[in-house]
Coordinates of C-alpha atoms and ligand atoms in Angstrom, one line a residue:
Chain A
X1 CA -19.6 -20.6 10.5
X2 CA -18.0 -17.1 9.1
X3 CA -18.5 -15.4 12.3
X4 CA -16.2 -17.9 13.8
X5 CA -13.1 -16.5 11.8
X6 CA -12.6 -12.9 13.7
X7 CA -13.5 -14.5 16.9
X8 CA -10.9 -17.1 16.5
X9 CA -8.2 -14.5 15.0
X10 CA -9.0 -12.3 17.9
X11 CA -8.8 -15.0 20.4
X12 CA -5.5 -16.0 19.1
X13 CA -4.2 -12.6 19.2
X14 CA -5.6 -12.2 22.8
X15 CA -4.3 -15.2 23.9
X16 CA -0.8 -14.7 22.5
X17 CA -0.9 -10.9 24.1
X18 CA -1.8 -12.7 27.2
X19 CA 1.3 -14.9 27.2
X20 CA 3.6 -11.7 26.3
X21 CA 2.1 -10.1 29.3
X22 CA 2.8 -13.0 31.4
X23 CA 6.5 -13.3 30.1
X24 CA 6.7 -9.7 30.5
X25 CA 5.6 -9.8 34.1
X26 CA 7.8 -12.6 34.9
X27 CA 10.8 -11.7 32.7
X28 CA 11.0 -8.0 33.3
X29 CA 10.2 -8.1 36.8
X30 CA 13.7 -7.3 38.7
X31 CA 12.0 -6.8 41.9
X32 CA 13.3 -4.0 44.2
X33 CA 16.9 -3.0 43.6
X34 CA 19.4 -0.4 45.4
X35 CA 20.8 2.2 43.9
X36 CA 24.0 3.2 45.9
X37 CA 24.9 6.9 45.0
X38 CA 28.5 8.3 46.0
X39 CA 29.4 5.4 48.3
X40 CA 26.7 5.5 50.4
X41 CA 25.8 9.4 50.4
X42 CA 22.5 8.2 49.2
X43 CA 20.8 4.9 48.9
X44 CA 17.5 4.6 46.7
X45 CA 15.1 1.4 46.9
X46 CA 13.7 1.3 43.3
X47 CA 11.8 -0.9 41.1
X48 CA 14.2 -2.5 38.2
X49 CA 13.3 -2.4 34.7
X50 CA 13.5 0.9 33.6
X51 CA 16.5 2.8 32.2
X52 CA 18.8 4.5 35.0
X53 CA 17.8 8.2 33.6
X54 CA 14.4 7.7 34.4
X55 CA 14.7 5.5 37.4
X56 CA 16.7 8.5 39.0
X57 CA 14.0 11.2 37.5
X58 CA 11.2 9.4 39.4
X59 CA 13.3 9.8 42.6
X60 CA 13.7 13.7 41.7
X61 CA 17.3 13.4 40.9
X62 CA 17.6 15.0 37.3
X63 CA 20.5 13.8 35.3
X64 CA 21.0 16.4 32.5
X65 CA 19.8 15.0 29.2
X66 CA 19.2 17.0 26.1
X67 CA 17.6 14.5 24.2
X68 CA 15.3 13.2 26.4
X69 CA 16.8 9.5 26.9
X70 CA 17.2 8.8 22.7
X71 CA 21.0 8.2 23.3
X72 CA 21.7 10.9 20.7
X73 CA 23.2 13.9 22.8
X74 CA 25.3 12.1 24.9
X75 CA 24.7 14.5 28.0
X76 CA 23.3 12.1 30.6
X77 CA 26.9 10.7 31.5
X78 CA 26.9 8.7 35.0
X79 CA 29.8 6.9 36.3
X80 CA 28.8 3.2 37.1
X81 CA 30.9 1.2 39.3
X82 CA 28.8 -2.3 39.0
X83 CA 29.2 -4.5 36.1
X84 CA 26.0 -3.5 33.6
X85 CA 27.4 -5.5 30.8
X86 CA 29.5 -4.4 27.6
X87 CA 29.2 -1.0 26.0
X88 CA 26.2 -0.4 23.7
X89 CA 26.5 0.6 20.2
X90 CA 24.5 3.5 21.1
X91 CA 27.0 4.8 23.8
X92 CA 30.2 4.3 21.7
X93 CA 29.9 7.5 19.6
X94 CA 29.5 9.7 22.9
X95 CA 32.3 8.3 25.1
X96 CA 36.2 8.8 24.7
X97 CA 38.5 6.2 25.8
X98 CA 39.5 7.9 29.0
X99 CA 35.6 7.8 29.9
X100 CA 35.0 4.3 29.2
X101 CA 38.3 3.9 31.3
X102 CA 36.8 5.2 34.4
X103 CA 33.5 3.7 33.9
X104 CA 31.6 6.2 32.5
X105 CA 28.0 5.3 31.1
X106 CA 24.9 7.0 29.2
X107 CA 22.4 6.7 31.8
X108 CA 19.5 6.4 29.5
X109 CA 20.8 3.4 27.8
X110 CA 21.3 1.5 31.1
X111 CA 18.6 -0.4 32.5
X112 CA 18.2 -1.0 36.1
X113 CA 18.3 -4.6 36.8
X114 CA 20.3 -5.3 39.8
X115 CA 21.9 -3.2 42.6
X116 CA 24.1 -0.4 41.2
X117 CA 26.9 1.5 42.7
X118 CA 27.0 5.1 40.9
X119 CA 28.8 8.2 41.2
X120 CA 27.0 11.5 40.4
X121 CA 28.3 15.3 40.7
X122 CA 26.8 16.3 44.4
X123 CA 25.4 19.4 42.6
X124 CA 22.6 17.1 40.9
X125 CA 21.3 16.5 44.4
X126 CA 20.2 20.3 44.3
X127 CA 18.5 20.2 40.8
X128 CA 14.8 20.3 41.0
X129 CA 11.9 20.8 38.9
X130 CA 10.6 24.7 38.7
X131 CA 7.2 26.1 37.6
X132 CA 7.3 29.6 36.2
X133 CA 5.4 32.1 34.1
X134 CA 7.0 33.7 31.0
X135 CA 7.1 37.2 32.1
X136 CA 8.6 38.9 28.7
X137 CA 9.9 37.8 25.5
X138 CA 12.3 40.5 23.8
X139 CA 13.8 40.6 20.4
X140 CA 17.6 41.0 20.9
X141 CA 18.4 40.4 17.5
X142 CA 16.7 38.8 14.4
X143 CA 17.3 35.3 15.3
X144 CA 18.0 35.8 19.0
X145 CA 15.6 36.3 21.8
X146 CA 15.5 37.1 25.5
X147 CA 13.1 35.1 27.6
X148 CA 12.4 36.3 31.1
X149 CA 10.4 33.9 33.5
X150 CA 9.2 34.3 37.0
X151 CA 9.4 31.5 39.0
X152 CA 6.3 30.5 41.0
X153 CA 6.9 27.0 42.5
X154 CA 9.4 26.8 44.1
X155 CA 9.4 30.7 43.8
X156 CA 13.3 31.0 43.9
X157 CA 16.1 29.1 42.6
X158 CA 19.8 29.0 44.0
X159 CA 22.4 28.4 41.2
X160 CA 25.9 29.5 40.5
X161 CA 26.3 32.1 37.6
X162 CA 27.1 30.4 34.3
X163 CA 25.1 27.2 35.1
X164 CA 22.1 26.0 33.0
X165 CA 18.8 24.8 33.2
X166 CA 16.6 22.2 31.1
X167 CA 13.7 23.7 30.0
X168 CA 10.7 21.5 29.1
X169 CA 9.2 21.9 25.8
X170 CA 5.5 20.4 25.8
X171 CA 4.3 18.7 22.5
X172 CA 3.2 21.1 19.8
X173 CA 2.2 20.5 16.4
X174 CA 3.7 17.5 14.7
X175 CA 6.2 17.2 17.8
X176 CA 4.4 14.6 19.7
X177 CA 6.6 14.0 22.7
X178 CA 7.7 16.7 25.4
X179 CA 11.6 17.3 25.0
X180 CA 13.9 19.1 27.4
X181 CA 16.8 21.4 25.9
X182 CA 19.5 23.0 27.8
X183 CA 19.7 26.7 28.2
X184 CA 22.2 29.0 30.2
X185 CA 20.6 31.4 32.9
X186 CA 21.9 34.8 31.8
X187 CA 20.5 36.8 34.7
X188 CA 22.5 36.9 37.8
X189 CA 21.9 34.5 41.0
X190 CA 21.0 37.7 43.0
X191 CA 17.9 37.9 40.9
X192 CA 16.6 34.6 42.7
X193 CA 13.0 34.9 41.9
X194 CA 13.7 35.0 38.0
X195 CA 15.7 33.4 35.2
X196 CA 16.7 34.8 31.9
X197 CA 17.5 32.8 28.9
X198 CA 19.0 34.0 25.6
X199 CA 17.8 31.6 22.9
X200 CA 18.9 31.7 19.2
X201 CA 16.5 30.1 16.6
X202 CA 18.0 26.9 15.0
X203 CA 16.1 26.5 11.8
X204 CA 14.1 23.8 12.0
X205 CA 15.1 22.9 15.7
X206 CA 12.1 21.7 17.9
X207 CA 12.6 23.6 21.1
X208 CA 13.7 27.0 19.5
X209 CA 10.8 26.7 16.9
X210 CA 8.5 26.5 19.8
X211 CA 10.0 29.4 21.9
X212 CA 9.9 31.4 18.5
X213 CA 6.6 30.8 17.3
X214 CA 4.6 29.6 20.1
X215 CA 5.7 30.6 23.4
X216 CA 3.6 33.5 24.9
X217 CA 4.0 36.1 27.6
X218 CA 2.0 34.8 30.6
X219 CA 2.2 31.0 29.7
X220 CA 4.0 28.4 32.4
X221 CA 6.6 26.7 31.7
X222 CA 8.6 23.9 33.3
X223 CA 12.5 23.3 33.7
X224 CA 14.8 21.4 35.8
X225 CA 18.1 22.6 37.3
X226 CA 20.5 24.1 37.9
X227 CA 23.3 22.0 36.1
X228 CA 26.9 22.3 35.1
X229 CA 30.2 22.9 35.9
X230 CA 30.9 26.1 33.8
X231 CA 30.9 28.7 36.7
X232 CA 33.4 31.4 37.8
X233 CA 36.5 29.7 39.6
X234 CA 37.1 31.7 43.0
X235 CA 40.9 32.4 42.0
X236 CA 42.9 35.8 41.6
X237 CA 43.8 34.8 37.7
X238 CA 42.8 37.1 34.9
X239 CA 39.9 36.1 32.8
X240 CA 39.7 35.7 29.2
X241 CA 35.9 35.2 28.2
X242 CA 35.1 34.5 24.7
X243 CA 31.2 34.0 23.3
X244 CA 29.6 34.1 20.1
X245 CA 25.8 34.5 19.7
X246 CA 23.8 33.1 22.6
X247 CA 27.0 31.7 24.2
X248 CA 26.5 35.6 25.7
X249 CA 24.1 33.9 28.2
X250 CA 26.4 32.4 30.7
X251 CA 29.2 35.2 30.7
X252 CA 26.6 37.7 31.1
X253 CA 25.6 36.2 34.3
X254 CA 29.0 35.6 35.3
X255 CA 29.8 39.3 34.9
X256 CA 26.7 40.7 36.4
X257 CA 27.2 38.1 39.5
X258 CA 30.9 39.5 39.9
X259 CA 29.5 42.9 39.9
X260 CA 26.7 42.3 42.5
X261 CA 29.6 40.5 44.7
X262 CA 31.8 43.3 44.2
X263 CA 34.6 41.3 42.8
X264 CA 36.3 43.9 41.1
X265 CA 39.8 43.2 41.4
X266 CA 40.2 40.8 38.6
X267 CA 40.9 41.8 35.1
X268 CA 38.4 40.5 32.7
X269 CA 38.5 40.4 29.2
X270 CA 35.1 40.1 27.4
X271 CA 35.5 39.1 23.5
X272 CA 32.1 38.9 22.0
X273 CA 32.1 37.5 18.2
X274 CA 29.7 38.4 15.6
X275 CA 29.2 38.5 11.6
X276 CA 27.8 42.0 11.4
X277 CA 26.4 44.7 13.5
X278 CA 22.8 43.0 13.5
X279 CA 24.4 40.1 15.4
X280 CA 25.4 42.1 18.1
X281 CA 23.2 42.7 21.3
X282 CA 23.8 43.7 24.7
X283 CA 26.4 46.3 23.9
X284 CA 25.3 49.3 25.7
X285 CA 25.0 47.1 28.9
X286 CA 28.6 46.3 28.8
X287 CA 29.6 49.6 27.8
X288 CA 28.1 51.1 31.0
X289 CA 29.8 48.3 32.7
X290 CA 32.9 49.1 31.5
X291 CA 32.6 52.8 32.5
X292 CA 32.7 51.9 36.2
X293 CA 34.7 48.7 36.2
X294 CA 38.1 49.8 35.1
X295 CA 39.6 46.3 34.9
X296 CA 36.4 45.0 32.8
X297 CA 37.2 45.2 29.0
X298 CA 34.4 44.2 26.4
X299 CA 35.7 43.8 23.1
X300 CA 32.7 42.7 20.3
X301 CA 34.5 42.0 17.1
X302 CA 32.9 41.7 13.6
X303 CA 34.2 39.1 11.2
X304 CA 32.0 40.2 8.3
X305 CA 30.6 43.6 8.7
X306 CA 28.2 45.5 6.1
X307 CA 29.3 48.7 4.6
X308 CA 26.5 50.5 6.1
X309 CA 27.2 49.1 9.5
X310 CA 30.1 51.8 9.9
X311 CA 32.3 49.6 12.2
X312 CA 35.4 50.8 13.8
X313 CA 35.8 48.4 16.4
X314 CA 37.5 45.1 16.1
X315 CA 37.8 43.4 13.0
X316 CA 38.1 39.4 12.2
X317 CA 37.3 36.3 13.4
X318 CA 37.1 36.3 17.3
X319 CA 39.9 33.8 17.7
X320 CA 42.3 36.1 15.3
X321 CA 41.1 38.9 17.8
X322 CA 41.9 37.0 20.6
X323 CA 45.2 36.1 19.4
X324 CA 46.2 39.7 18.5
X325 CA 45.2 40.9 22.3
X326 CA 46.8 38.2 24.1
X327 CA 50.0 38.9 21.7
X328 CA 50.2 42.5 22.5
X329 CA 47.7 44.2 24.8
X330 CA 47.1 41.5 27.6
X331 CA 49.8 41.6 30.2
X332 CA 51.6 38.4 30.1
X333 CA 52.3 38.2 34.0
X334 CA 49.4 37.2 35.6
X335 CA 48.0 33.9 35.6
X336 CA 44.9 33.7 33.3
X337 CA 41.6 31.5 33.1
X338 CA 39.7 31.1 30.3
X339 CA 35.7 30.9 29.9
X340 CA 34.3 29.8 26.7
X341 CA 30.8 29.6 25.6
X342 CA 29.0 29.1 22.0
X343 CA 29.2 26.5 19.1
X344 CA 31.7 23.6 19.2
X345 CA 33.5 25.1 16.2
X346 CA 34.3 28.3 18.0
X347 CA 35.1 26.5 21.1
X348 CA 37.5 24.1 19.6
X349 CA 39.3 26.9 17.6
X350 CA 39.5 29.1 20.7
X351 CA 41.0 26.3 22.7
X352 CA 44.0 26.1 20.3
X353 CA 44.6 29.7 20.4
X354 CA 44.4 29.9 24.0
X355 CA 46.9 26.8 24.5
X356 CA 49.4 28.6 21.9
X357 CA 49.6 31.4 24.2
X358 CA 50.0 28.9 27.4
X359 CA 46.8 29.1 28.8
X360 CA 45.5 25.8 29.8
X361 CA 42.8 26.5 32.8
X362 CA 39.9 26.2 30.0
X363 CA 36.2 26.3 31.1
X364 CA 33.5 26.0 28.5
X365 CA 30.1 24.9 27.7
X366 CA 29.4 23.6 24.2
X367 CA 26.1 24.4 22.9
X368 CA 25.5 21.3 21.1
Chain B
X1 CA 3.0 -36.9 6.1
X2 CA 6.2 -37.7 3.8
X3 CA 8.2 -40.5 5.0
X4 CA 11.6 -39.0 5.3
X5 CA 13.5 -39.2 8.6
X6 CA 14.3 -35.7 10.5
X7 CA 17.7 -36.2 10.4
X8 CA 17.9 -36.5 6.3
X9 CA 15.3 -33.4 6.7
X10 CA 17.8 -31.4 8.7
X11 CA 20.8 -32.1 6.3
X12 CA 18.5 -31.7 3.0
X13 CA 17.2 -28.2 4.6
X14 CA 21.1 -26.9 5.1
X15 CA 22.3 -28.1 1.8
X16 CA 20.1 -29.2 -1.1
X17 CA 17.0 -27.2 -0.4
X18 CA 18.5 -24.4 1.3
X19 CA 15.7 -21.4 1.9
X20 CA 17.9 -18.8 0.5
X21 CA 20.1 -20.4 -2.3
X22 CA 17.2 -22.5 -3.7
X23 CA 14.2 -20.6 -2.7
X24 CA 15.3 -17.0 -2.5
X25 CA 13.8 -16.2 0.8
X26 CA 15.0 -13.7 3.3
X27 CA 17.0 -11.7 0.7
X28 CA 16.3 -8.4 1.8
X29 CA 18.5 -8.7 5.0
X30 CA 20.6 -11.5 3.6
X31 CA 22.0 -8.4 1.1
X32 CA 21.9 -5.9 3.5
X33 CA 23.7 -7.4 6.6
X34 CA 26.2 -9.3 4.8
X35 CA 28.2 -6.7 4.5
X36 CA 30.0 -7.6 7.9
X37 CA 30.8 -11.1 9.0
X38 CA 29.9 -10.3 12.9
X39 CA 26.5 -9.1 12.0
X40 CA 25.6 -11.8 9.6
X41 CA 26.5 -14.1 12.4
X42 CA 24.1 -12.4 14.8
X43 CA 21.4 -12.3 12.4
X44 CA 22.1 -16.1 11.4
X45 CA 21.9 -17.3 14.9
X46 CA 18.7 -15.0 15.6
X47 CA 17.1 -16.4 12.3
X48 CA 17.7 -20.0 13.5
X49 CA 16.3 -19.7 16.7
X50 CA 13.2 -17.9 15.7
X51 CA 12.8 -20.4 12.7
X52 CA 12.8 -23.6 15.0
X53 CA 10.5 -22.0 17.4
X54 CA 8.0 -20.5 15.3
X55 CA 7.9 -23.4 12.8
X56 CA 6.8 -25.5 15.9
X57 CA 4.4 -22.5 17.0
X58 CA 2.4 -22.4 13.4
X59 CA 2.6 -26.4 13.2
X60 CA 0.3 -26.4 16.5
X61 CA -1.6 -23.5 15.3
X62 CA -2.1 -25.1 11.9
X63 CA -3.3 -28.6 13.2
X64 CA -5.4 -27.4 16.3
X65 CA -6.8 -24.3 15.0
X66 CA -6.9 -23.7 11.2
X67 CA -7.8 -27.4 10.1
X68 CA -10.3 -27.8 13.1
X69 CA -12.1 -24.6 12.0
X70 CA -11.3 -24.8 8.5
X71 CA -9.7 -21.5 8.4
X72 CA -7.1 -22.1 5.5
X73 CA -7.8 -18.7 4.1
X74 CA -6.6 -16.9 7.4
X75 CA -3.4 -19.1 7.5
X76 CA -0.9 -16.1 6.6
X77 CA -2.3 -13.6 9.1
X78 CA -2.2 -16.3 11.8
X79 CA 1.3 -17.4 11.0
X80 CA 2.5 -13.8 11.0
X81 CA 0.8 -13.2 14.4
X82 CA 2.3 -16.1 15.9
X83 CA 5.8 -15.2 14.7
X84 CA 5.4 -11.6 15.9
X85 CA 4.5 -12.9 19.2
X86 CA 7.3 -15.2 19.6
X87 CA 10.0 -12.7 18.6
X88 CA 8.6 -10.2 21.3
X89 CA 8.8 -13.2 24.1
X90 CA 12.3 -14.0 22.8
X91 CA 13.5 -10.7 22.9
X92 CA 12.4 -10.1 26.7
X93 CA 13.8 -13.4 27.5
X94 CA 17.0 -13.0 25.9
X95 CA 17.6 -9.6 27.3
X96 CA 16.9 -11.2 30.7
X97 CA 18.8 -14.2 30.4
X98 CA 21.9 -12.9 28.2
X99 CA 22.3 -9.2 27.9
X100 CA 25.4 -9.8 25.8
X101 CA 23.6 -11.9 23.2
X102 CA 20.7 -9.3 23.4
X103 CA 23.1 -6.5 22.7
X104 CA 24.9 -8.3 19.7
X105 CA 21.6 -9.3 18.1
X106 CA 20.5 -5.7 18.4
X107 CA 18.2 -4.5 15.8
X108 CA 18.1 -7.8 14.0
X109 CA 15.7 -9.7 16.3
X110 CA 12.8 -7.3 16.0
X111 CA 13.3 -7.3 12.1
X112 CA 13.1 -10.8 12.0
X113 CA 9.6 -10.5 12.3
X114 CA 9.3 -9.6 8.9
X115 CA 11.8 -11.8 7.2
X116 CA 9.8 -13.8 4.7
X117 CA 12.0 -16.9 5.0
X118 CA 10.5 -17.3 8.5
X119 CA 7.1 -17.3 7.1
X120 CA 8.2 -19.3 4.0
X121 CA 9.4 -22.1 6.2
X122 CA 6.2 -22.3 8.2
X123 CA 4.2 -22.4 4.7
X124 CA 6.4 -25.2 3.1
X125 CA 5.9 -27.0 6.5
X126 CA 2.2 -27.0 6.0
X127 CA 2.1 -27.6 2.3
X128 CA 4.5 -30.6 2.4
X129 CA 2.6 -32.0 5.6
X130 CA 5.1 -32.6 7.8
X131 CA 4.7 -34.0 11.4
X132 CA 5.7 -32.0 14.4
X133 CA 9.3 -33.7 14.9
X134 CA 9.8 -33.1 11.3
X135 CA 8.6 -29.5 11.3
X136 CA 11.1 -28.7 14.3
X137 CA 14.0 -30.2 12.3
X138 CA 13.0 -28.6 9.3
X139 CA 13.0 -25.3 10.8
X140 CA 16.3 -25.8 12.8
X141 CA 17.8 -27.1 9.5
X142 CA 16.7 -24.2 7.3
X143 CA 17.8 -21.5 10.0
X144 CA 21.3 -23.3 9.9
X145 CA 21.1 -22.9 6.0
X146 CA 20.4 -19.5 6.1
X147 CA 23.2 -18.9 8.6
X148 CA 25.4 -20.8 6.6
X149 CA 24.4 -18.6 3.2
X150 CA 24.7 -15.4 4.8
X151 CA 28.0 -16.2 6.5
X152 CA 29.6 -17.6 3.2
X153 CA 28.5 -14.5 1.2
X154 CA 29.8 -12.2 4.1
X155 CA 33.2 -14.0 3.7
X156 CA 33.1 -13.6 -0.1
X157 CA 32.2 -10.1 0.0
X158 CA 35.1 -9.2 2.5
X159 CA 37.5 -11.1 0.0
X160 CA 36.2 -9.2 -3.0
X161 CA 36.4 -5.6 -1.1
X162 CA 39.2 -4.5 -2.8
X163 CA 38.8 -6.4 -6.1
X164 CA 39.0 -4.5 -9.5
X165 CA 35.2 -4.5 -10.0
X166 CA 33.6 -2.2 -12.8
X167 CA 32.2 0.6 -11.1
X168 CA 28.5 0.0 -12.1
X169 CA 28.9 -3.3 -10.5
X170 CA 30.1 -2.2 -7.1
X171 CA 28.1 -2.8 -4.2
X172 CA 24.6 -4.6 -4.6
X173 CA 25.3 -5.4 -8.1
X174 CA 28.2 -7.8 -7.8
X175 CA 26.3 -9.1 -4.6
X176 CA 23.6 -10.1 -6.7
X177 CA 26.0 -11.8 -9.2
X178 CA 27.6 -13.6 -6.2
X179 CA 24.7 -14.8 -4.8
X180 CA 23.6 -16.3 -8.4
X181 CA 27.0 -18.1 -8.5
X182 CA 26.5 -19.3 -4.9
X183 CA 23.1 -20.6 -5.6
X184 CA 24.6 -22.4 -8.8
X185 CA 27.1 -24.1 -6.5
X186 CA 24.3 -25.2 -4.3
X187 CA 22.2 -26.6 -7.2
X188 CA 25.0 -29.1 -7.2
X189 CA 23.8 -30.8 -4.2
X190 CA 20.2 -30.7 -5.4
X191 CA 19.7 -34.5 -6.6
X192 CA 21.4 -35.9 -3.7
X193 CA 18.3 -35.6 -1.1
X194 CA 15.3 -34.5 -2.4
X195 CA 12.9 -33.6 0.0
X196 CA 9.2 -32.9 -0.7
Ligands
LIG401 C1 25.1 23.0 28.3 C2 24.3 23.8 27.2 C3 23.8 25.0 27.4 C4 23.2 25.6 26.2 N1 22.9 26.9 26.4 C5 22.3 27.6 25.4 C6 22.0 28.8 25.4 O1 21.9 29.5 26.4 N2 21.1 29.4 24.5 C7 20.9 28.7 23.0 O2 20.6 29.0 22.3 N3 21.2 27.3 23.0 C8 21.9 26.9 24.1 N4 22.3 25.6 24.0 C9 21.8 24.7 23.0 C10 20.2 24.4 23.0 O3 20.3 23.3 24.2 C11 19.9 23.7 21.7 O4 20.6 22.4 21.6 C12 19.5 24.4 20.5 O5 18.7 25.6 21.2 C13 18.8 23.6 19.5 O6 17.5 23.1 20.2 P1 16.4 22.5 19.2 O7 15.4 21.6 19.9 O8 15.5 23.9 18.7 O9 17.1 22.0 18.0 P2 17.0 20.4 17.6 O10 15.8 19.9 17.4 O11 17.7 19.7 19.0 O12 17.9 20.2 16.4 C14 17.5 20.5 15.0 C15 18.9 20.4 14.1 O13 19.8 21.2 14.5 C16 21.1 20.7 15.1 N5 21.5 21.5 16.0 C17 21.2 21.6 17.2 N6 21.9 22.5 17.9 C18 22.5 23.4 16.8 C19 23.2 24.6 17.2 N7 23.4 25.2 18.3 N8 23.5 25.2 16.1 C20 23.1 24.7 14.9 N9 22.5 23.4 14.7 C21 22.3 22.8 15.7 C22 20.9 19.4 15.3 O14 21.8 18.8 15.1 C23 19.5 19.3 14.5 O15 20.0 18.4 13.2 C24 22.9 24.8 25.2 C25 23.3 23.6 25.0 C26 24.2 23.0 26.1 C27 24.6 21.4 26.1
LIG402 S1 19.8 11.6 27.3 FE1 20.7 12.3 25.5 S2 22.1 10.3 25.4 FE2 21.5 10.0 27.2

C-alpha cells in the first residue's frame, strides 16, 4: 500500500493545480480589449490580463521604465481616463496631488482588464528598440566612463539633443533578470549612426557594475528610445546650464548640436560642478569650443580641490558659483532659460538659486 | 460526531474557544498587523473567508482521501497543499470580482497560506470529528473570532499609543501583556459553552 502515498499526494497536487489553471483560464481571461491612445490617434487591440506597461511594449510602444515594472522608479507614468480603480499603495509614493488630479497612473501597476482610454506623449510612438555594437569604452575619470555604441539594427537614430535611452542590461552574475536603466545620449544627433553615453559608477548598482566590470568592446547591446522632455527649446533666451558628474552627458549633446546647427547667437553659460580636479573631464573640448564661439562660457568649479590640483578657477559649490555669476557677471537684461542635469540634490538646490534670480523656465533630468 | 448544534459551535468558536485568545494560534500576524485598524480589518476579513473555505475543503480531503487510504501520517502536507491552492484561487477570483477588495487585502491574502490558525482550525475539525456542516460553522466562527480579537487588539493599541509605557516595554512588550489580559478576559466566557 505504501507506494500509494506519493501517488495520492501528487494526484491531489495535480488535481488542485488543474483547478487553479482552470480558474486562471476563466477568471483571468479578459478577452480582447481596445486601448485608445490620444483620443483615437492610435487604437490597439490587445489581449487583456497583463500590466499596461508590458502590454504596450508588446505593441512596440515603449513607455520609459527604469525599474522594469517593479513599481519602484516611478518613471512609467501614463494618463488613464478610464476607471481602473483606486490608486494602489505601490503607486502612491510616486505621484503628487496634481498628478493624481490629472489621472496619472503608474503603467506597470495597472492591469489591462477592459477598454482603456490613455494619453501618451507623441514622442513615445517614435521610440523603438535598437541593437548596437560597443565600439569603445574609455575612462573619463576614475568613476566615469564614456561608452560609444555603433548602431546596427536599425542603423541610425533620430533624436533631440538632451534626450535619453534605456539601456538593456542582460542577466549576469547574481542578477537573474534583465533590467533597463536610463542614460542620456552625450553625442549630437548629427552623429546618427552612433550614440555615446557617459556613465558614472554607482557602487553596488546593477547596471553600472555591469558596464564597469563586464561590458566589453565588440559586444552587442540593446536599448530602447529615445525618450525625454529635456531638450533645447527654440527661443532666443540666454541659457544657463548646470551639470555635475555624468549630468554632463545631455548638456554636451545639446552644445554640440547647437554648433552643428550653427545656433551661435544665444548666450550660453555652462557651469560644471566637481569636487576636485580628478572629477573633471571634457575640459579640453569645452575650452576649444569657447575659443571659436564667443557667446559660450564654460565654467568648471571645484568644491573641494586637493592642494596638488593647483586650481585657479572657480571655487565652491556649483550653486554658490551660479549665484555669484547671476549676481554680477551675467547680464540681467535678457530672458533666461535653465537646463540642469545631475543628482536630485544638486538639481533641487540649483532650482532654488535660479528662482531667487527670477528664472522660472527650468528644464531638467534628475538622475535617480 | 459530537452532538453540538452548529449555531452553538459558531458562538463558541467566536467567544469561548477563540483560536487566538484561547489557543494562541496565528500570533505572528496578530501582533504585526494589529498596529493599524484598517489592515486588521482587511486581514480579519481575509482570514474568515479562507478559514471557512479551507476547513470545508479539508473536511472533504479528510473524509474521501485520508480516511479511505489510511493516510493520516500525510495529513499536514495534504491540508497545507489544499490551503495554498484555495488561497491561490481566491486571490484570482477576488482580483476579478472586486479589485477594490483585492487591493485592500493586498499582501495579507497570500500571507494567510502560512497562518497557523488556518491549519490549526482544520486540525481541530478533524480531531473533534465534526460533520461537514459543523466544520463549516466552526471554520466561519473561528475566523470571526480571529477577526474580533485582532480588531480589539488594534483598538487597544491605538488607545495606548501615547500612554506612559516604560521604554523597555514599548511595542511588542506591551502588546504581549495586552494580549495576556485579553486572553484572561476571554477565559471568563470559557465555562459558558464548552466545545469538544
Ligand atoms: C532621465 C535619466 C537620465 C539618466 N542619465 C544618466 C547618465 O547619462 N549617466 C548616468 O551615469 N546615469 C544616468 N541616469 C541614472 C541611471 O539611470 C541609473 O539610475 C544609475 O546609473 C544607477 O543604476 P544602477 O543599476 O547601477 O544602480 P541600481 O541598481 O539602480 O541602484 C543601486 C543603489 O544605488 C542607488 N542609486 C541609484 N542611482 C543612484 C545615483 N545616481 N547616485 C547614487 N545612488 C544611486 C539606488 O537607490 C540603489 O540603492 C539617468 C537617470 C534618468 C532617470
Ligand atoms: S516601471 Fe518603475 S515604477 Fe513602473
